GROMACS .gro file of C-alpha atoms in nm:
model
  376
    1UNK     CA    1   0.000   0.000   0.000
    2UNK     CA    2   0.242   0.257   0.089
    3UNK     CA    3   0.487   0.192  -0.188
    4UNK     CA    4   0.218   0.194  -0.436
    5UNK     CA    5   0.137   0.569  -0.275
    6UNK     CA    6   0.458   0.665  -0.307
    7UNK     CA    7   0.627   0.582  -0.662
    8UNK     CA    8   0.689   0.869  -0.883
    9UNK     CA    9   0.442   0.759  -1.118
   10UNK     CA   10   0.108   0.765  -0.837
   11UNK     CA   11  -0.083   1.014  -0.756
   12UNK     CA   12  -0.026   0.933  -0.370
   13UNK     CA   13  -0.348   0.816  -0.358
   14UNK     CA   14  -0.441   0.398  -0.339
   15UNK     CA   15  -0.788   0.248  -0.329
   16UNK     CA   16  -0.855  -0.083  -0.277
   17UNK     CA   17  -1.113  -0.271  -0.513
   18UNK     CA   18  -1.249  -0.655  -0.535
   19UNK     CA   19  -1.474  -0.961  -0.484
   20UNK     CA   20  -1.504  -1.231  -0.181
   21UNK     CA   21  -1.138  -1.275  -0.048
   22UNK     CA   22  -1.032  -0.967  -0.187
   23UNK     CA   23  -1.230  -0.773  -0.041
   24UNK     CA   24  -1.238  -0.958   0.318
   25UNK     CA   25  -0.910  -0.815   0.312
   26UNK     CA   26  -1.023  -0.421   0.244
   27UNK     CA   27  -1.152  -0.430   0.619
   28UNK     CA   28  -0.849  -0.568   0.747
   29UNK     CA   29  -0.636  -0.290   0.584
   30UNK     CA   30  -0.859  -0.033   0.605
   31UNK     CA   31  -0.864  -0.086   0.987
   32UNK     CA   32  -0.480   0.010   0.973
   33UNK     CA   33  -0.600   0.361   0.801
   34UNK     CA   34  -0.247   0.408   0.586
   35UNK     CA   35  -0.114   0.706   0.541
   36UNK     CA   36  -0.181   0.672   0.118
   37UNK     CA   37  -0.558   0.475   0.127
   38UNK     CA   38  -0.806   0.700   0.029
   39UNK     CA   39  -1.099   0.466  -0.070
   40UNK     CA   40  -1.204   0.088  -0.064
   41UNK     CA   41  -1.440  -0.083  -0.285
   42UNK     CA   42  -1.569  -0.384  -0.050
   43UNK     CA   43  -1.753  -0.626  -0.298
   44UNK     CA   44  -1.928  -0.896  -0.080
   45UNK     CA   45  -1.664  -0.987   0.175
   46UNK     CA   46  -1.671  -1.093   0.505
   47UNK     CA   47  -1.499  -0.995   0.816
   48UNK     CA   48  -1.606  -1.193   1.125
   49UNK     CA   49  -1.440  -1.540   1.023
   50UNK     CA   50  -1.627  -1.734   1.282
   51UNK     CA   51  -1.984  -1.629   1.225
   52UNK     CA   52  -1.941  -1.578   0.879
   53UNK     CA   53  -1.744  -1.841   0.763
   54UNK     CA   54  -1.621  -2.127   1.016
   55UNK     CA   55  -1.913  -2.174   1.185
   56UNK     CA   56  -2.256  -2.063   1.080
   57UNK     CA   57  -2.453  -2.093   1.375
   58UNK     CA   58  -2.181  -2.243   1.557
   59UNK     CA   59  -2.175  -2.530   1.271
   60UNK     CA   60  -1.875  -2.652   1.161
   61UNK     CA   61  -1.833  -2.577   0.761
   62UNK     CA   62  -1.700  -2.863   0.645
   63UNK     CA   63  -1.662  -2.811   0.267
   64UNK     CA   64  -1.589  -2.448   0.154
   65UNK     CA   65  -1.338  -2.434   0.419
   66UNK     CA   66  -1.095  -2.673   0.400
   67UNK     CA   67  -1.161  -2.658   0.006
   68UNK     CA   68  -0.968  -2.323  -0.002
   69UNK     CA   69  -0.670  -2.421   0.246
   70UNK     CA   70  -0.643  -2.731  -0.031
   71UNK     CA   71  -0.649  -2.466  -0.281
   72UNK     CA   72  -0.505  -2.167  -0.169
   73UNK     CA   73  -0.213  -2.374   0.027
   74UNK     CA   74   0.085  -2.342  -0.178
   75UNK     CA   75   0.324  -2.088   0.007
   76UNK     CA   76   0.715  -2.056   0.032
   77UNK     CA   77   0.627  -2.011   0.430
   78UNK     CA   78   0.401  -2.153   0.668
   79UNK     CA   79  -0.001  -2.151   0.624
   80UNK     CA   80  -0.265  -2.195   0.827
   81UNK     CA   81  -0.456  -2.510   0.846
   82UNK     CA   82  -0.806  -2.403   0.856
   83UNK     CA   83  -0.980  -2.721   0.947
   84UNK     CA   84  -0.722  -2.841   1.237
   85UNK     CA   85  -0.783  -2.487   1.367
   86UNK     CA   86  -1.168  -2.512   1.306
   87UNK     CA   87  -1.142  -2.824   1.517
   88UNK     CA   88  -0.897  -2.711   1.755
   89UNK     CA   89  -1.129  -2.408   1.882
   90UNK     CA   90  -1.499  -2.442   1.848
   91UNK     CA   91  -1.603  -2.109   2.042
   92UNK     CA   92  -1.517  -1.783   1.964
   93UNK     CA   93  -1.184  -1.739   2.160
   94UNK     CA   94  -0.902  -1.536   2.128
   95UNK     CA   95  -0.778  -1.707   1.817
   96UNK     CA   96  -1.118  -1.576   1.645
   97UNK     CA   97  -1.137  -1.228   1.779
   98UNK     CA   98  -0.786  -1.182   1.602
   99UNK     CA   99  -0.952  -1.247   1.285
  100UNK     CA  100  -1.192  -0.969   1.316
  101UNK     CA  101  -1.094  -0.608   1.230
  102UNK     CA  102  -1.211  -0.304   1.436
  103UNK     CA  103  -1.476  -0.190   1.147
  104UNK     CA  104  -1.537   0.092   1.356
  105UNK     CA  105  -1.162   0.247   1.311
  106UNK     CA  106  -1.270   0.273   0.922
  107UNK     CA  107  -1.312   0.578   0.824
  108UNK     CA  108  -1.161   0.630   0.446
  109UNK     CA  109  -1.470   0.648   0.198
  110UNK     CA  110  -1.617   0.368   0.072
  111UNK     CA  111  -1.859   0.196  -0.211
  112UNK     CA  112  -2.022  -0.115  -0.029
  113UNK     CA  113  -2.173  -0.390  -0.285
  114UNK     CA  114  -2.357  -0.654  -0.098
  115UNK     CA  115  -2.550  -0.922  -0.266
  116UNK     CA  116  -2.908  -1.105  -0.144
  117UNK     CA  117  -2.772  -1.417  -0.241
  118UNK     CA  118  -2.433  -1.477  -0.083
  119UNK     CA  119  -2.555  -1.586   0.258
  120UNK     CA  120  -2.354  -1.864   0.325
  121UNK     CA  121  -2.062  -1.659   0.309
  122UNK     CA  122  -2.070  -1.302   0.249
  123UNK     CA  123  -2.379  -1.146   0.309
  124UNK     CA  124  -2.396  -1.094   0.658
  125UNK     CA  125  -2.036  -0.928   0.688
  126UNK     CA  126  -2.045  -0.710   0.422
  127UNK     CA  127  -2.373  -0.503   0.508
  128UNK     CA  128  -2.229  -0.533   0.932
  129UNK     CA  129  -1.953  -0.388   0.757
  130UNK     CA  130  -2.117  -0.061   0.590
  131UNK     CA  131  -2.350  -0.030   0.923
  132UNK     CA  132  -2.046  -0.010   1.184
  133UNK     CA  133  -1.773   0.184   0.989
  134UNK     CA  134  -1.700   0.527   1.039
  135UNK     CA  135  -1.669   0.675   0.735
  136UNK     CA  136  -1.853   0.997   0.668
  137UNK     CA  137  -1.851   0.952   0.281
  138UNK     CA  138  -2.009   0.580   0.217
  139UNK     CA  139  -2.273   0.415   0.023
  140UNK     CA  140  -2.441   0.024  -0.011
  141UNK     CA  141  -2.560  -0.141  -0.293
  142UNK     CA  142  -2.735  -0.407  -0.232
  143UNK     CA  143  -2.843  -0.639  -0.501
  144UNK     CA  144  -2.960  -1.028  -0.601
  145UNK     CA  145  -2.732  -1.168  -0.851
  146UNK     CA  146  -2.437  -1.306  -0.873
  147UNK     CA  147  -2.166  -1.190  -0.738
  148UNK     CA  148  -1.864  -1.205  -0.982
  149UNK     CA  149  -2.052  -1.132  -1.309
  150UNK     CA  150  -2.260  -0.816  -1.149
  151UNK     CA  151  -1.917  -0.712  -1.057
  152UNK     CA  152  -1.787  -0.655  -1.419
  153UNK     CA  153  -2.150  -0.571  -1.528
  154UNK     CA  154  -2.070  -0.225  -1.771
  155UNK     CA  155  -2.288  -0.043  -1.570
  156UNK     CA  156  -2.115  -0.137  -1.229
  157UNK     CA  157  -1.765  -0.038  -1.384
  158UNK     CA  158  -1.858   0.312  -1.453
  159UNK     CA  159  -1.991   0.322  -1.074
  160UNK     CA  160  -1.693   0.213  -0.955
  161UNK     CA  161  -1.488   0.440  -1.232
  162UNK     CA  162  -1.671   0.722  -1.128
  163UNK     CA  163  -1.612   0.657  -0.768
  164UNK     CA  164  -1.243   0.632  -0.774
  165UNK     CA  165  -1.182   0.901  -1.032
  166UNK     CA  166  -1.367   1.106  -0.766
  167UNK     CA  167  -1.123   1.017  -0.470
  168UNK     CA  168  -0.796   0.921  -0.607
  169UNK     CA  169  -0.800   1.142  -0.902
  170UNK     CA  170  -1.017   1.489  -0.720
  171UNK     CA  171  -1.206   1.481  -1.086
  172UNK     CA  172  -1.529   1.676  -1.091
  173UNK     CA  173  -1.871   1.563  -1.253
  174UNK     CA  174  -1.836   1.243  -1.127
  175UNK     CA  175  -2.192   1.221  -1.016
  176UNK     CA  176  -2.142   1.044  -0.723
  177UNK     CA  177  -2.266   1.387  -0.509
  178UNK     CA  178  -2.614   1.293  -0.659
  179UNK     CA  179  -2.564   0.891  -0.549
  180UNK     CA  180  -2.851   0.777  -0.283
  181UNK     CA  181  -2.669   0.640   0.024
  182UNK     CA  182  -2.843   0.292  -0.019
  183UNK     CA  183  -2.943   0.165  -0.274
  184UNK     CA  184  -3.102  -0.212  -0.226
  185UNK     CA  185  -3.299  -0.454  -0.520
  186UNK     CA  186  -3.634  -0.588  -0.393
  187UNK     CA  187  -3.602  -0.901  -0.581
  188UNK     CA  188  -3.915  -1.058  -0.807
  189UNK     CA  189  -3.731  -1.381  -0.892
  190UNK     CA  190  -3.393  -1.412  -1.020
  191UNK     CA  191  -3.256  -1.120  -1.297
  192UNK     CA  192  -3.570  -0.944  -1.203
  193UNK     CA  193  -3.650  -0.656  -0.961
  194UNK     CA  194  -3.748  -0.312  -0.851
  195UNK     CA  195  -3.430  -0.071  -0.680
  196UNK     CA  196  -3.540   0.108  -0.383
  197UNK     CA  197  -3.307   0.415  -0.272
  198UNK     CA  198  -3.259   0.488   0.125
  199UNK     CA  199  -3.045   0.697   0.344
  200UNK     CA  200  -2.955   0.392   0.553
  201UNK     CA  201  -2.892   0.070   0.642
  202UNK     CA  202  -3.125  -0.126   0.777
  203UNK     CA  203  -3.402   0.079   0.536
  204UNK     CA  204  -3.541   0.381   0.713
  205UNK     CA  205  -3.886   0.282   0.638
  206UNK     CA  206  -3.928  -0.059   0.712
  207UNK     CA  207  -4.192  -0.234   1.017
  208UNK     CA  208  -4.136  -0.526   1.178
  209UNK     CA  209  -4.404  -0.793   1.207
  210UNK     CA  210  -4.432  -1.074   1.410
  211UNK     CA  211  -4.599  -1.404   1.253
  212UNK     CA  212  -4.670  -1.732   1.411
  213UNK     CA  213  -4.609  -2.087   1.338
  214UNK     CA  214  -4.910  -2.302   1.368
  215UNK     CA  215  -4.782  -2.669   1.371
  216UNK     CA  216  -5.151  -2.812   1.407
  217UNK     CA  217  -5.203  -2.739   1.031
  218UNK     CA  218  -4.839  -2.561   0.911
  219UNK     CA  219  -4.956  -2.211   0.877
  220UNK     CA  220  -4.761  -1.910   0.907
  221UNK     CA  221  -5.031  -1.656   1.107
  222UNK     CA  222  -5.029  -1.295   1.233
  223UNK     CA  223  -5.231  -1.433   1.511
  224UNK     CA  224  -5.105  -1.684   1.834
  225UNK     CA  225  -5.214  -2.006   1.847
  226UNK     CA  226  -5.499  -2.018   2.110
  227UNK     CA  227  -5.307  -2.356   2.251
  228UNK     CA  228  -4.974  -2.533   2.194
  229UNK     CA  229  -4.899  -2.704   1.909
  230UNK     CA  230  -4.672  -2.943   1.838
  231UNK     CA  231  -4.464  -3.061   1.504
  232UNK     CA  232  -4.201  -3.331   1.474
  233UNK     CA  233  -4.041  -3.486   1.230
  234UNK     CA  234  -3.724  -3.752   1.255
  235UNK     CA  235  -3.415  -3.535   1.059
  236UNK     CA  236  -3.217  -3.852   0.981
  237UNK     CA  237  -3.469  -4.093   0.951
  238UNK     CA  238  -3.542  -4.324   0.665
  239UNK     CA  239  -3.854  -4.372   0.379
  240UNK     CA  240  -4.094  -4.142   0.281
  241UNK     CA  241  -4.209  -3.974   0.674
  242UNK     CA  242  -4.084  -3.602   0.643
  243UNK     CA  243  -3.780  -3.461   0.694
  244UNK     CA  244  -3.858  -3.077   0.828
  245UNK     CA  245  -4.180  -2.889   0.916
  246UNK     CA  246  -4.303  -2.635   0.699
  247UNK     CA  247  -4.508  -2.367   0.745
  248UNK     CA  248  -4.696  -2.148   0.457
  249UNK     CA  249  -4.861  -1.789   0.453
  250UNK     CA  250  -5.080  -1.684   0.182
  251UNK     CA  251  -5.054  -1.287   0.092
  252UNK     CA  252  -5.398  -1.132   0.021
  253UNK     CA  253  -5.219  -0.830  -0.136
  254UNK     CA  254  -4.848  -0.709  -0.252
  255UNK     CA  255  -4.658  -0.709   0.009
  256UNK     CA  256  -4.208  -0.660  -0.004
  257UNK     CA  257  -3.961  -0.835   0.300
  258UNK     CA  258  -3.684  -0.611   0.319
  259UNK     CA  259  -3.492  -0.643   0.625
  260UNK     CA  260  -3.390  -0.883   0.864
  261UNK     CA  261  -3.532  -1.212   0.971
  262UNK     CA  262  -3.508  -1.393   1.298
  263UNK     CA  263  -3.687  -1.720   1.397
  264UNK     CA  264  -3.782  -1.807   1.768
  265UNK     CA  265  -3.779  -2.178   1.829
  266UNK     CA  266  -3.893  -2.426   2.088
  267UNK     CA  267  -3.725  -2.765   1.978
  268UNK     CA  268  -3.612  -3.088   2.168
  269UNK     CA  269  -3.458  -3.346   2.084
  270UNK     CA  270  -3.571  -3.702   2.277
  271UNK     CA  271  -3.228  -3.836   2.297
  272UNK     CA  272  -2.972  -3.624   2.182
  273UNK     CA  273  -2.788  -3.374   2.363
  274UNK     CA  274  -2.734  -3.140   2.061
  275UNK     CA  275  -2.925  -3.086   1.713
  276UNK     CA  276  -2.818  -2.862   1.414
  277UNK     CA  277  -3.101  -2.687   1.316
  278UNK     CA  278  -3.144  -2.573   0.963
  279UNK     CA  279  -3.409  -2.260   0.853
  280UNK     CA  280  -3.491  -2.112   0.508
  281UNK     CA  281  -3.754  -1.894   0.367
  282UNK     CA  282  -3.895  -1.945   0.017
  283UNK     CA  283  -4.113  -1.794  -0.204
  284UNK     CA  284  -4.394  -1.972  -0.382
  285UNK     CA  285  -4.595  -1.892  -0.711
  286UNK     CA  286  -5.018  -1.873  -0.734
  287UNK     CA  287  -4.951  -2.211  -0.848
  288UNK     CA  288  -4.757  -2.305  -0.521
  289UNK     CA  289  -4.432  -2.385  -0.733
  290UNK     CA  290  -4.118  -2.269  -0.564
  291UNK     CA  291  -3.978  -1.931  -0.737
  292UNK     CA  292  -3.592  -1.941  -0.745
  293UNK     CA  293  -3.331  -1.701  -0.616
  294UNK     CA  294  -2.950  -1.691  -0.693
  295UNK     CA  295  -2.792  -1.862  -0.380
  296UNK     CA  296  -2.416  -1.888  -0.231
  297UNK     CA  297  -2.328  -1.664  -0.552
  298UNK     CA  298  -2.372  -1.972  -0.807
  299UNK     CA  299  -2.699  -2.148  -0.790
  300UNK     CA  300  -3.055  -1.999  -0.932
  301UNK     CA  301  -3.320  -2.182  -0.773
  302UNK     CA  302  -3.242  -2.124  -0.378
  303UNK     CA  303  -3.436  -1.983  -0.102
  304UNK     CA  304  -3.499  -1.605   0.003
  305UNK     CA  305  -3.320  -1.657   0.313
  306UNK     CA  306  -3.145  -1.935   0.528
  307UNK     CA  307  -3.042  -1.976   0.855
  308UNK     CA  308  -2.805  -2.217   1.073
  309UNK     CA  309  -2.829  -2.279   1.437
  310UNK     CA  310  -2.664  -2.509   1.654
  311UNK     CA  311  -2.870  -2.593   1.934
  312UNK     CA  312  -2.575  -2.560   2.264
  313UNK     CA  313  -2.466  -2.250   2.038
  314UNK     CA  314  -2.856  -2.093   2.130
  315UNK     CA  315  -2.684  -1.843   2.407
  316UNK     CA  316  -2.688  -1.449   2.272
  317UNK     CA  317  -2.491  -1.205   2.293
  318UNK     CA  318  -2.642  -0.917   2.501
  319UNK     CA  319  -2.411  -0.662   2.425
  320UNK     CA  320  -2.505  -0.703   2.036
  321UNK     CA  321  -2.852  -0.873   1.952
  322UNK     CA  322  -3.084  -0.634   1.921
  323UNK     CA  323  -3.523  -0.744   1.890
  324UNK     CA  324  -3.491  -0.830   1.508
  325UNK     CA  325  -3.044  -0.900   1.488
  326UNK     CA  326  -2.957  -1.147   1.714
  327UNK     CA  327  -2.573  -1.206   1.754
  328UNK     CA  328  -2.475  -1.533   1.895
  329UNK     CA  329  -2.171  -1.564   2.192
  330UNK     CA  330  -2.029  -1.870   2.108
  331UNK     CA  331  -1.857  -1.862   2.439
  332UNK     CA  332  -1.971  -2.211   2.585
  333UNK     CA  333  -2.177  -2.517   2.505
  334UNK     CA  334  -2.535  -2.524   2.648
  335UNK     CA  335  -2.675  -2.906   2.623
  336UNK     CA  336  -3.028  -3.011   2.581
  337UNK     CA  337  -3.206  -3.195   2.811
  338UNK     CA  338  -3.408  -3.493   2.731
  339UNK     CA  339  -3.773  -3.330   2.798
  340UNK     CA  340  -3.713  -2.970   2.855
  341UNK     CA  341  -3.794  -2.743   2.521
  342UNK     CA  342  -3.555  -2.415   2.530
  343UNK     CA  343  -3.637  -2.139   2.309
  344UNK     CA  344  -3.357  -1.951   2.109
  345UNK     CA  345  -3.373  -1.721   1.867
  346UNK     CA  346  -3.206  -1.819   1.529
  347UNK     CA  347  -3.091  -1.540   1.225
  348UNK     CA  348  -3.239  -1.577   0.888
  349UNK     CA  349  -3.142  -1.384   0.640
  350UNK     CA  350  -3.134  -1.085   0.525
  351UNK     CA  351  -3.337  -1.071   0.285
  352UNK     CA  352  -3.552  -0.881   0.010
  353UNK     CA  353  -3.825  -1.037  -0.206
  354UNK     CA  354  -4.141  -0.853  -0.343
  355UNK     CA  355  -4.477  -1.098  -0.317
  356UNK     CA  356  -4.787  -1.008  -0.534
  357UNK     CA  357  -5.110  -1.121  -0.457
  358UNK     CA  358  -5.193  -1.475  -0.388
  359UNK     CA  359  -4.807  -1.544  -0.376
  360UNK     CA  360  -4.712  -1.690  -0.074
  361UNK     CA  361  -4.393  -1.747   0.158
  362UNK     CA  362  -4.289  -2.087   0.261
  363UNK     CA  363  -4.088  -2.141   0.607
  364UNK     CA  364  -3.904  -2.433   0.662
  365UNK     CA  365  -3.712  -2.605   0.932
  366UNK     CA  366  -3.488  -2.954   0.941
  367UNK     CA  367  -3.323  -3.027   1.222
  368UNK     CA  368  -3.054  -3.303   1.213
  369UNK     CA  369  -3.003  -3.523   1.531
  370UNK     CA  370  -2.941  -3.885   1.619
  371UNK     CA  371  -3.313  -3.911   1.669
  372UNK     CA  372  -3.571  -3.782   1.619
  373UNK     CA  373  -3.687  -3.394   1.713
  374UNK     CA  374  -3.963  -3.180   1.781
  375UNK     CA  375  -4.091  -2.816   1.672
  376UNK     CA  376  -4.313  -2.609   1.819
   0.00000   0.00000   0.00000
């Protein structure tokens, strides 16, 4: 960075562009605020490894991870070996907390891309990223498609032309003055939606509303169940008994979900002491056919929104969560007990998917034990 800044041929001015890894890294450095950054380009990267990466939910990844040590290993020096040291330390310790920058010591400007459809790896850090920095000058995109081709879409390299031109360059007429501070794409299906512009992240203008899950006949209601209800279902079981609950709300009019989306649970399992709970929202057609959605940045027919949960991860963090973002501790290991039902509150999402009417939003939950579990 700072011999880039200072050659004879530079300006003395470095910004920092790039997708996934490359810009996980723009937090990092940015943190350091060098003397010759003067703007970052964060395109969909993360920056708490643990949450975001390791261990969704406190569950170990077990494919994506030690797929890039394999592939990223070669080195003259020493690497890291990211699945022993997955292994080695399964709560967020010290070793973790090193791997986070201090997002709040940013403060160059920036041009935030996030994506809808990168939640098993980047979606969640990137937009915690644009909400805690401190840069004055900073705006989010936030959009549904994939991530690598939207970022070499024509249209996207004149935004981030302009952008840079404005701060490493001090060219006028940029137009970036005139740039909404969000900007997010309430998604139809996949290559189609509406933008929505904003003055911040999460969207000014958005209500929270609670809805209910009705396991007696797998409806999704604004109103309580008058008694309990339970669901179960045997997550490793075998032949044709089901493998998750669902539950379904029909829309009577257009409605959009922009925002986050949190899931409180009351689930047992009859003889296991842990369960790994899995959660995704989808969107269904008139015809009840499921609509896809670009997921993980390379599939087109995924969910609006999933979730991962660990049951003896359920503990919060107090200091973070707020009503509708939880943030998990991942300081100890809370067992179930055979019997006893806790609740915890599991993150799904973000997301943002318009619904017209008669279109309806599916919610499902698998939980993968031993033996079998319970929902309520």
């Amino acid at each position: 960075m700072e011999w880039a800044g200072t050659q004879p041929w530079s300006a003395g001015k470095v910004g920092l562009s790039g997708v996934s890894y490359l810009s996980s890294l723009q937090w990092r450095v940015a943190a350091l605020n060098p003397p010759h950054l003067a703007a970052i380009n964060p395109w969909e990267g993360w920056n708490d490894t643990y949450r975001e990466v390791a261990r969704h939910g406190g569950i170990p990844e077990t494919s994506f991870w030690p797929y890039i040590w394999e592939r990223w290993g070669a080195s003259t020096t020493g690497i890291e070996d990211l699945e022993a040291e997955t292994a080695a330390h399964p709560f967020l310790d010290a070793f973790w907390a090193s791997k986070v920058p201090p997002l709040e010591d940013i403060r160059v400007p920036a041009y935030v891309v996030a994506s809808w459809a990168d939640q098993g790896l980047h979606t969640r850090g990137t937009l915690e990223g644009f909400r805690r920095i401190s840069s004055a000058q900073k705006w989010l995109d936030v959009h549904g498609r994939k991530k690598w081709a939207y970022y070499y879409e024509p249209e996207l390299v004149e935004r981030q032309r302009a952008f840079f031109d404005h701060f490493l360059l001090d060219r006028t007429g940029t137009g970036i003055e005139s740039w909404p501070r969000v900007r997010a794409e309430v998604r139809e299906r996949y290559q189609e939606g509406t933008w929505r512009d904003a003055e911040q992240w999460p969207l000014e203008d958005v209500g929270y509303r609670r809805l209910h899950l009705r396991a007696g006949d797998g409806a999704l209601d604004w109103a309580a169940p008058a008694t309990e209800e339970e669901a179960g279902y045997d997550g490793l079981g075998s032949g044709l008994a089901p493998r998750r609950a669902t539950f379904e709300i029909i829309f009577p009019e257009a409605v959009e979900l922009v925002g986050h989306v949190t899931a409180t649970l009351w689930m047992s399992a009859d003889e296991a002491e842990d369960m790994d709970v899995f959660l995704a929202l989808f969107k269904l057609d008139a015809q009840g056919r499921q609509v896809g959605f670009p997921y993980y940045g390379q599939f087109e027919d995924g969910p609006v929104a999933v979730g991962w949960q660990r049951a003896s991860h359920r503990e919060l963090d107090p200091e973070r969560s707020t009503a509708y973002l939880p943030v998990l501790a991942h300081r100890r290991a809370l067992p179930l007990v055979p019997g006893e039902r806790p609740g915890w509150t599991s993150r799904c999402g973000p997301r943002a998917p318009g619904s017209r009417r008669g279109r309806s939003c599916c919610w499902w939950s698998r939980a993968a034990t031993s033996c079998g579990t319970r929902a309520t």
